[in-house]
Short mmCIF file of C-alpha atoms and ligand atoms in Angstrom, two decimals:
data_model
loop_
_atom_site.label_atom_id
_atom_site.label_comp_id
_atom_site.label_asym_id
_atom_site.label_seq_id
_atom_site.Cartn_x
_atom_site.Cartn_y
_atom_site.Cartn_z
CA UNK A 508 -23.89 2.47 -16.33
CA UNK A 509 -20.35 2.69 -17.71
CA UNK A 510 -17.82 3.13 -14.95
CA UNK A 511 -15.37 5.98 -14.78
CA UNK A 512 -11.83 4.62 -14.55
CA UNK A 513 -9.93 5.78 -11.47
CA UNK A 514 -6.41 5.89 -12.84
CA UNK A 515 -3.96 5.27 -10.01
CA UNK A 516 -1.20 6.03 -12.49
CA UNK A 517 -2.56 9.55 -13.09
CA UNK A 518 -3.41 10.28 -9.45
CA UNK A 519 0.06 9.11 -8.38
CA UNK A 520 1.82 11.13 -11.09
CA UNK A 521 0.01 14.27 -10.00
CA UNK A 522 0.80 13.76 -6.28
CA UNK A 523 4.46 12.93 -6.99
CA UNK A 524 5.21 15.80 -9.33
CA UNK A 525 3.29 18.55 -7.51
CA UNK A 526 2.64 18.14 -3.75
CA UNK A 527 5.50 15.75 -2.99
CA UNK A 528 8.03 17.51 -5.23
CA UNK A 529 7.22 20.83 -3.51
CA UNK A 530 7.61 19.29 -0.06
CA UNK A 531 10.98 17.79 -1.07
CA UNK A 532 12.11 21.22 -2.35
CA UNK A 533 11.17 22.73 1.03
CA UNK A 534 13.15 20.01 2.84
CA UNK A 535 16.16 20.53 0.58
CA UNK A 536 16.14 24.21 1.59
CA UNK A 537 16.49 23.02 5.19
CA UNK A 538 19.41 20.83 4.01
CA UNK A 539 17.38 17.66 4.46
CA UNK A 540 17.51 15.20 1.56
CA UNK A 541 14.86 12.51 2.09
CA UNK A 542 16.24 9.05 1.52
CA UNK A 543 14.54 5.66 1.27
CA UNK A 544 16.34 2.33 1.60
CA UNK A 545 14.75 -0.80 0.17
CA UNK A 546 16.14 -4.09 1.47
CA UNK A 547 15.78 -6.98 -0.95
CA UNK A 548 16.60 -10.50 0.16
CA UNK A 549 17.02 -13.20 -2.48
CA UNK A 550 15.99 -13.16 -6.09
CA UNK A 551 12.17 -12.90 -6.21
CA UNK A 552 11.15 -11.78 -9.71
CA UNK A 553 8.02 -9.88 -8.59
CA UNK A 554 9.97 -8.09 -5.83
CA UNK A 555 12.57 -6.90 -8.33
CA UNK A 556 9.92 -5.24 -10.52
CA UNK A 557 8.27 -3.54 -7.49
CA UNK A 558 11.71 -2.27 -6.49
CA UNK A 559 12.29 -0.78 -9.96
CA UNK A 560 8.99 1.11 -9.71
CA UNK A 561 9.94 2.43 -6.29
CA UNK A 562 13.22 3.76 -7.67
CA UNK A 563 11.40 5.41 -10.61
CA UNK A 564 8.86 7.13 -8.35
CA UNK A 565 11.59 8.29 -5.95
CA UNK A 566 13.25 10.09 -8.87
CA UNK A 567 9.93 11.75 -9.85
CA UNK A 568 9.48 13.20 -6.35
CA UNK A 569 13.16 14.09 -6.06
CA UNK A 570 14.10 11.86 -3.15
CA UNK A 571 17.16 9.59 -2.91
CA UNK A 572 16.73 5.84 -2.85
CA UNK A 573 19.07 2.93 -2.40
CA UNK A 574 18.52 -0.78 -2.80
CA UNK A 575 20.45 -3.02 -0.41
CA UNK A 576 20.57 -6.55 -1.77
CA UNK A 577 21.22 -9.75 0.14
CA UNK A 578 21.68 -13.29 -1.16
CA UNK A 579 18.78 -15.62 -0.26
CA UNK A 580 21.31 -17.44 1.97
CA UNK A 581 21.81 -14.30 4.13
CA UNK A 582 21.36 -15.00 7.85
CA UNK A 583 18.71 -13.37 10.02
CA UNK A 584 21.47 -11.67 12.03
CA UNK A 585 22.93 -10.09 8.89
CA UNK A 586 19.52 -8.58 8.06
CA UNK A 587 18.90 -7.43 11.65
CA UNK A 588 22.38 -5.88 11.89
CA UNK A 589 21.81 -3.94 8.66
CA UNK A 590 18.48 -2.62 9.99
CA UNK A 591 20.27 -1.54 13.16
CA UNK A 592 22.82 0.38 11.10
CA UNK A 593 20.03 2.05 9.07
CA UNK A 594 18.13 2.96 12.27
CA UNK A 595 21.26 4.80 13.44
CA UNK A 596 22.00 6.54 10.13
CA UNK A 597 20.68 10.13 10.20
CA UNK A 598 20.87 10.38 6.42
CA UNK A 599 18.27 7.62 5.95
CA UNK A 600 14.64 8.57 6.68
CA UNK A 601 12.74 5.47 5.58
CA UNK A 602 13.43 1.75 5.26
CA UNK A 603 11.38 -1.14 3.99
CA UNK A 604 12.17 -4.80 3.81
CA UNK A 605 10.63 -6.21 0.65
CA UNK A 606 8.42 -9.21 1.46
CA UNK A 607 8.32 -12.17 1.06
CA UNK A 608 11.47 -13.19 2.95
CA UNK A 609 13.17 -16.60 2.77
CA UNK A 610 11.65 -19.05 5.28
CA UNK A 611 14.65 -19.01 7.65
CA UNK A 612 14.17 -15.28 8.38
CA UNK A 613 11.46 -14.26 10.85
CA UNK A 614 9.26 -11.47 9.43
CA UNK A 615 8.16 -10.60 12.99
CA UNK A 616 11.75 -10.16 14.20
CA UNK A 617 12.66 -8.11 11.14
CA UNK A 618 9.64 -5.79 11.47
CA UNK A 619 10.18 -5.37 15.22
CA UNK A 620 13.74 -4.26 14.55
CA UNK A 621 12.76 -1.31 12.35
CA UNK A 622 12.67 2.06 14.13
CA UNK A 623 8.94 3.04 13.92
CA UNK A 624 9.93 6.58 12.91
CA UNK A 625 11.59 5.09 9.78
CA UNK A 626 8.93 2.40 9.18
CA UNK A 627 7.58 3.83 5.92
CA UNK A 628 5.66 0.62 5.17
CA UNK A 629 3.70 1.21 8.40
CA UNK A 630 4.04 -2.45 9.40
CA UNK A 631 5.65 -2.18 12.87
CA UNK A 632 3.40 -2.93 15.87
CA UNK A 633 3.85 0.67 17.07
CA UNK A 634 2.56 2.18 13.84
CA UNK A 635 -0.23 -0.36 13.43
CA UNK A 636 -1.29 0.41 17.02
CA UNK A 637 -1.29 4.15 16.38
CA UNK A 638 -3.42 3.64 13.26
CA UNK A 639 -5.89 1.62 15.33
CA UNK A 640 -6.01 4.40 17.95
CA UNK A 641 -6.45 7.11 15.31
CA UNK A 642 -3.13 8.74 16.23
CA UNK A 643 -0.75 10.37 13.78
CA UNK A 644 1.42 7.65 12.24
CA UNK A 645 3.01 6.29 9.08
CA UNK A 646 -0.02 4.62 7.49
CA UNK A 647 0.71 1.47 5.49
CA UNK A 648 0.99 2.15 1.82
CA UNK A 649 -1.73 0.17 0.04
CA UNK A 650 -4.55 1.34 2.39
CA UNK A 651 -3.21 4.89 2.24
CA UNK A 652 -3.16 4.79 -1.57
CA UNK A 653 -6.70 3.39 -1.65
CA UNK A 654 -7.94 6.28 0.53
CA UNK A 655 -6.23 8.79 -1.80
CA UNK A 656 -7.90 7.21 -4.82
CA UNK A 657 -11.30 7.35 -3.11
CA UNK A 658 -10.64 11.00 -2.27
CA UNK A 659 -9.81 11.66 -5.93
CA UNK A 660 -13.36 10.65 -6.88
CA UNK A 661 -14.76 13.32 -4.55
CA UNK A 662 -16.80 10.79 -2.56
CA UNK A 663 -17.62 11.72 1.05
CA UNK A 664 -17.56 8.46 3.00
CA UNK A 665 -19.68 9.79 5.87
CA UNK A 666 -22.62 7.42 6.32
CA UNK A 667 -21.64 5.36 3.27
CA UNK A 668 -21.58 1.57 3.33
CA UNK A 669 -18.14 0.15 2.56
CA UNK A 670 -17.73 -3.59 2.09
CA UNK A 671 -14.16 -4.83 2.38
CA UNK A 672 -13.41 -8.37 1.22
CA UNK A 673 -10.20 -9.72 2.77
CA UNK A 674 -8.84 -9.17 6.28
CA UNK A 675 -5.07 -9.19 5.79
CA UNK A 676 -2.87 -7.12 8.07
CA UNK A 677 -1.50 -5.15 5.12
CA UNK A 678 -4.74 -4.33 3.27
CA UNK A 679 -8.14 -5.44 4.57
CA UNK A 680 -7.78 -4.61 8.28
CA UNK A 681 -6.08 -1.21 7.96
CA UNK A 682 -8.28 0.00 5.09
CA UNK A 683 -11.39 -0.89 7.10
CA UNK A 684 -10.11 1.22 10.01
CA UNK A 685 -9.32 4.15 7.72
CA UNK A 686 -12.81 4.01 6.19
CA UNK A 687 -14.37 3.95 9.68
CA UNK A 688 -12.28 6.97 10.62
CA UNK A 689 -13.94 8.75 7.71
CA UNK A 690 -17.34 7.84 9.18
CA UNK A 691 -18.22 5.00 6.83
CA UNK A 692 -20.12 1.93 8.02
CA UNK A 693 -17.74 -0.91 7.24
CA UNK A 694 -18.58 -4.56 6.64
CA UNK A 695 -15.54 -6.84 6.76
CA UNK A 696 -15.75 -10.08 4.80
CA UNK A 697 -13.30 -12.98 4.73
CA UNK A 698 -12.96 -16.63 3.84
CA UNK A 699 -15.49 -17.71 6.51
CA UNK A 700 -18.13 -15.09 5.60
CA UNK A 701 -21.52 -16.55 4.76
CA UNK A 702 -23.65 -15.16 1.96
CA UNK A 703 -21.13 -12.69 0.62
CA UNK A 704 -23.61 -11.38 -1.96
CA UNK A 705 -25.91 -10.11 0.82
CA UNK A 706 -22.95 -8.21 2.32
CA UNK A 707 -22.33 -6.57 -1.03
CA UNK A 708 -25.91 -5.74 -1.87
CA UNK A 709 -26.08 -2.33 -0.17
CA UNK A 710 -22.44 -1.31 -0.60
CA UNK A 711 -21.62 2.19 -1.83
CA UNK A 712 -17.93 1.23 -1.99
CA UNK A 713 -16.50 -2.25 -2.53
CA UNK A 714 -12.83 -2.93 -1.74
CA UNK A 715 -11.59 -6.34 -2.87
CA UNK A 716 -8.32 -7.75 -1.48
CA UNK A 717 -8.76 -11.50 -1.65
CA UNK A 718 -5.91 -12.71 -3.83
CA UNK A 719 -8.17 -14.72 -6.18
CA UNK A 720 -8.35 -13.69 -9.86
CA UNK A 721 -11.74 -12.20 -10.85
CA UNK A 722 -13.27 -13.26 -7.51
CA UNK A 723 -16.01 -10.62 -7.74
CA UNK A 724 -17.96 -9.91 -10.91
CA UNK A 725 -20.51 -7.36 -12.07
CA UNK A 726 -23.52 -9.43 -10.97
CA UNK A 727 -22.45 -8.94 -7.31
CA UNK A 728 -21.84 -5.21 -7.51
CA UNK A 729 -24.68 -2.80 -6.73
CA UNK A 730 -25.51 -0.29 -9.44
CA UNK A 731 -23.41 2.84 -8.99
CA UNK A 732 -20.93 1.50 -6.40
CA UNK A 733 -17.27 2.53 -6.42
CA UNK A 734 -15.00 -0.50 -6.82
CA UNK A 735 -11.39 -0.69 -5.63
CA UNK A 736 -9.57 -3.75 -6.94
CA UNK A 737 -6.44 -4.50 -4.91
CA UNK A 738 -5.58 -7.91 -6.37
CA UNK A 739 -2.93 -8.42 -8.98
CA UNK A 740 -2.41 -11.65 -10.92
CA UNK A 741 -0.50 -12.69 -13.99
CA UNK A 742 -2.68 -15.09 -15.94
CA UNK A 743 -0.94 -16.40 -19.07
CA UNK A 744 1.08 -13.21 -19.36
CA UNK A 745 -1.93 -10.90 -18.87
CA UNK A 746 -2.48 -8.97 -15.65
CA UNK A 747 -5.86 -8.98 -13.93
CA UNK A 748 -7.24 -8.18 -10.49
CA UNK A 749 -9.58 -9.72 -7.94
CA UNK A 750 -12.51 -8.17 -9.84
CA UNK A 751 -13.81 -9.13 -13.27
CA UNK A 752 -13.19 -5.72 -14.79
CA UNK A 753 -15.42 -5.93 -17.87
CA UNK A 754 -18.62 -6.98 -16.09
CA UNK A 755 -17.91 -4.73 -13.09
CA UNK A 756 -17.58 -1.72 -15.40
CA UNK A 757 -21.22 -2.17 -16.42
CA UNK A 758 -22.44 -1.74 -12.82
CA UNK A 759 -19.92 0.45 -11.00
CA UNK A 760 -19.89 4.25 -11.15
CA UNK A 761 -16.09 4.21 -10.84
CA UNK A 762 -13.48 1.44 -10.75
CA UNK A 763 -9.73 1.02 -10.43
CA UNK A 764 -8.02 -0.86 -13.28
CA UNK A 765 -5.34 -3.56 -12.98
CA UNK A 766 -2.63 -2.68 -13.81
CA UNK A 767 -2.51 1.08 -13.26
CA UNK A 768 -4.79 1.30 -10.21
CA UNK A 769 -3.85 0.45 -6.64
CA UNK A 770 -0.27 -0.57 -7.58
CA UNK A 771 1.13 2.89 -8.48
CA UNK A 772 -0.76 4.48 -5.57
CA UNK A 773 0.92 2.06 -3.14
CA UNK A 774 4.36 3.12 -4.33
CA UNK A 775 3.37 6.81 -4.29
CA UNK A 776 2.28 6.40 -0.65
CA UNK A 777 5.65 4.87 0.18
CA UNK A 778 7.45 7.90 -1.23
CA UNK A 779 5.09 10.22 0.68
CA UNK A 780 5.75 8.33 3.93
CA UNK A 781 9.52 8.78 3.43
CA UNK A 782 8.94 12.51 3.00
CA UNK A 783 6.74 12.63 6.12
CA UNK A 784 9.49 10.81 8.09
CA UNK A 785 12.01 13.42 6.89
CA UNK A 786 9.62 16.31 7.68
CA UNK A 787 9.32 15.09 11.27
CA UNK A 788 13.04 15.72 11.89
CA UNK A 789 13.51 18.85 13.97
P1 LIG B 988 -3.92 -12.25 1.84
O1 LIG B 988 -3.76 -13.54 1.14
O2 LIG B 988 -3.03 -11.91 2.98
O3 LIG B 988 -5.43 -12.14 2.39
C1 LIG B 988 -6.51 -12.52 1.60
C2 LIG B 988 -7.77 -12.34 2.38
O4 LIG B 988 -8.84 -12.75 1.56
C3 LIG B 988 -7.84 -13.15 3.67
O5 LIG B 988 -8.14 -12.29 4.74
C4 LIG B 988 -8.97 -14.14 3.45
O6 LIG B 988 -9.80 -14.30 4.60
C5 LIG B 988 -9.77 -13.49 2.34
N1 LIG B 988 -10.39 -14.51 1.50
C6 LIG B 988 -9.80 -15.57 0.92
N2 LIG B 988 -10.72 -16.31 0.27
C7 LIG B 988 -11.91 -15.70 0.47
C8 LIG B 988 -13.23 -15.99 0.06
N3 LIG B 988 -13.53 -17.07 -0.67
N4 LIG B 988 -14.22 -15.13 0.42
C9 LIG B 988 -13.94 -14.04 1.14
N5 LIG B 988 -12.70 -13.72 1.56
C10 LIG B 988 -11.71 -14.54 1.23
O7 LIG B 988 -3.91 -11.14 0.70
P2 LIG B 988 -3.45 -9.59 0.67
O8 LIG B 988 -2.04 -9.49 1.07
O9 LIG B 988 -4.45 -8.73 1.34
O10 LIG B 988 -3.53 -9.37 -0.90
C11 LIG B 988 -4.72 -9.53 -1.63
C12 LIG B 988 -4.44 -9.30 -3.10
O11 LIG B 988 -3.99 -7.97 -3.25
C13 LIG B 988 -3.34 -10.18 -3.69
O12 LIG B 988 -3.66 -10.45 -5.04
C14 LIG B 988 -2.11 -9.30 -3.63
O13 LIG B 988 -1.15 -9.64 -4.62
C15 LIG B 988 -2.73 -7.95 -3.90
N6 LIG B 988 -1.98 -6.83 -3.33
C16 LIG B 988 -1.70 -5.80 -4.18
C17 LIG B 988 -1.04 -4.69 -3.72
C18 LIG B 988 -0.73 -3.58 -4.65
O14 LIG B 988 0.06 -2.72 -4.31
N7 LIG B 988 -1.34 -3.54 -5.82
C19 LIG B 988 -0.64 -4.61 -2.37
C20 LIG B 988 -0.98 -5.65 -1.52
C21 LIG B 988 -1.66 -6.76 -2.02
#
């Protein structure tokens, strides 16, 4: 079998320039101009490139975006005070604080400070709780993008076996909940899982978010499974994911590439969440 490539770049482009652009036009008619603020603390090279992509996608959908930069020496109070000001600014609909943060700043305190109605990363306890309860919320971006890519393949997850490898708060846990909400049977694997290959053997969908280059290869993937590769690594100047793409392509029916897979969909979901936050304004 030669896998079909699920191009996150193409799916994102289509969502941004059709559905999202139309929704922004409708908001503009109501005199609402959706605006996203990205807070960047310090000089992390990877963060800067993510931020550039966010700005580019904001332009495609027609929303405003602003980057607020802080020196890595900025105090926790300075960051919290800025979030407070953003929470109270009616012209700003979404805010994210780009992670990682310098060690002296508490991620928990920062996330707890963000108004959940502007939490377009979906990381606040309120929004995570709503996701868990199946209530309407701002769903965190990488899991949301993964679900949109799965939907783009036309797969109906009802009764399907989904194996998720990785249980992080930002990917593994939320994506497993979203798959369950679509009636999949989900197997969650992590660093203490025994006999991982057995957990993969009857998977219809495999989602890999481990953070180890080429952790899963084609020999572990059942014939015809859909593979979502969340990982992203720069090995000697070449990007790769958590899945060995070449060997996986020989077994999977469809697979996301790295780069051009989950990455662009994550940013697209962020823009959509900002639009949803603006749409919720009466
Ligand atoms: P994380 O480090 O927070 O979590 C990794 C998870 O993998 C843990 O739950 C751990 O239990 C599990 N794990 C580690 N070793 C394992 C093993 N040997 N067997 C089974 N499970 C094991 O990672 P994360 O934040 O979920 O990110 C995972 C990868 O996805 C990273 O490469 C990250 O850069 C990438 N990522 C990409 C995007 C994107 O937009 N493209 C977004 C988020 C994360």
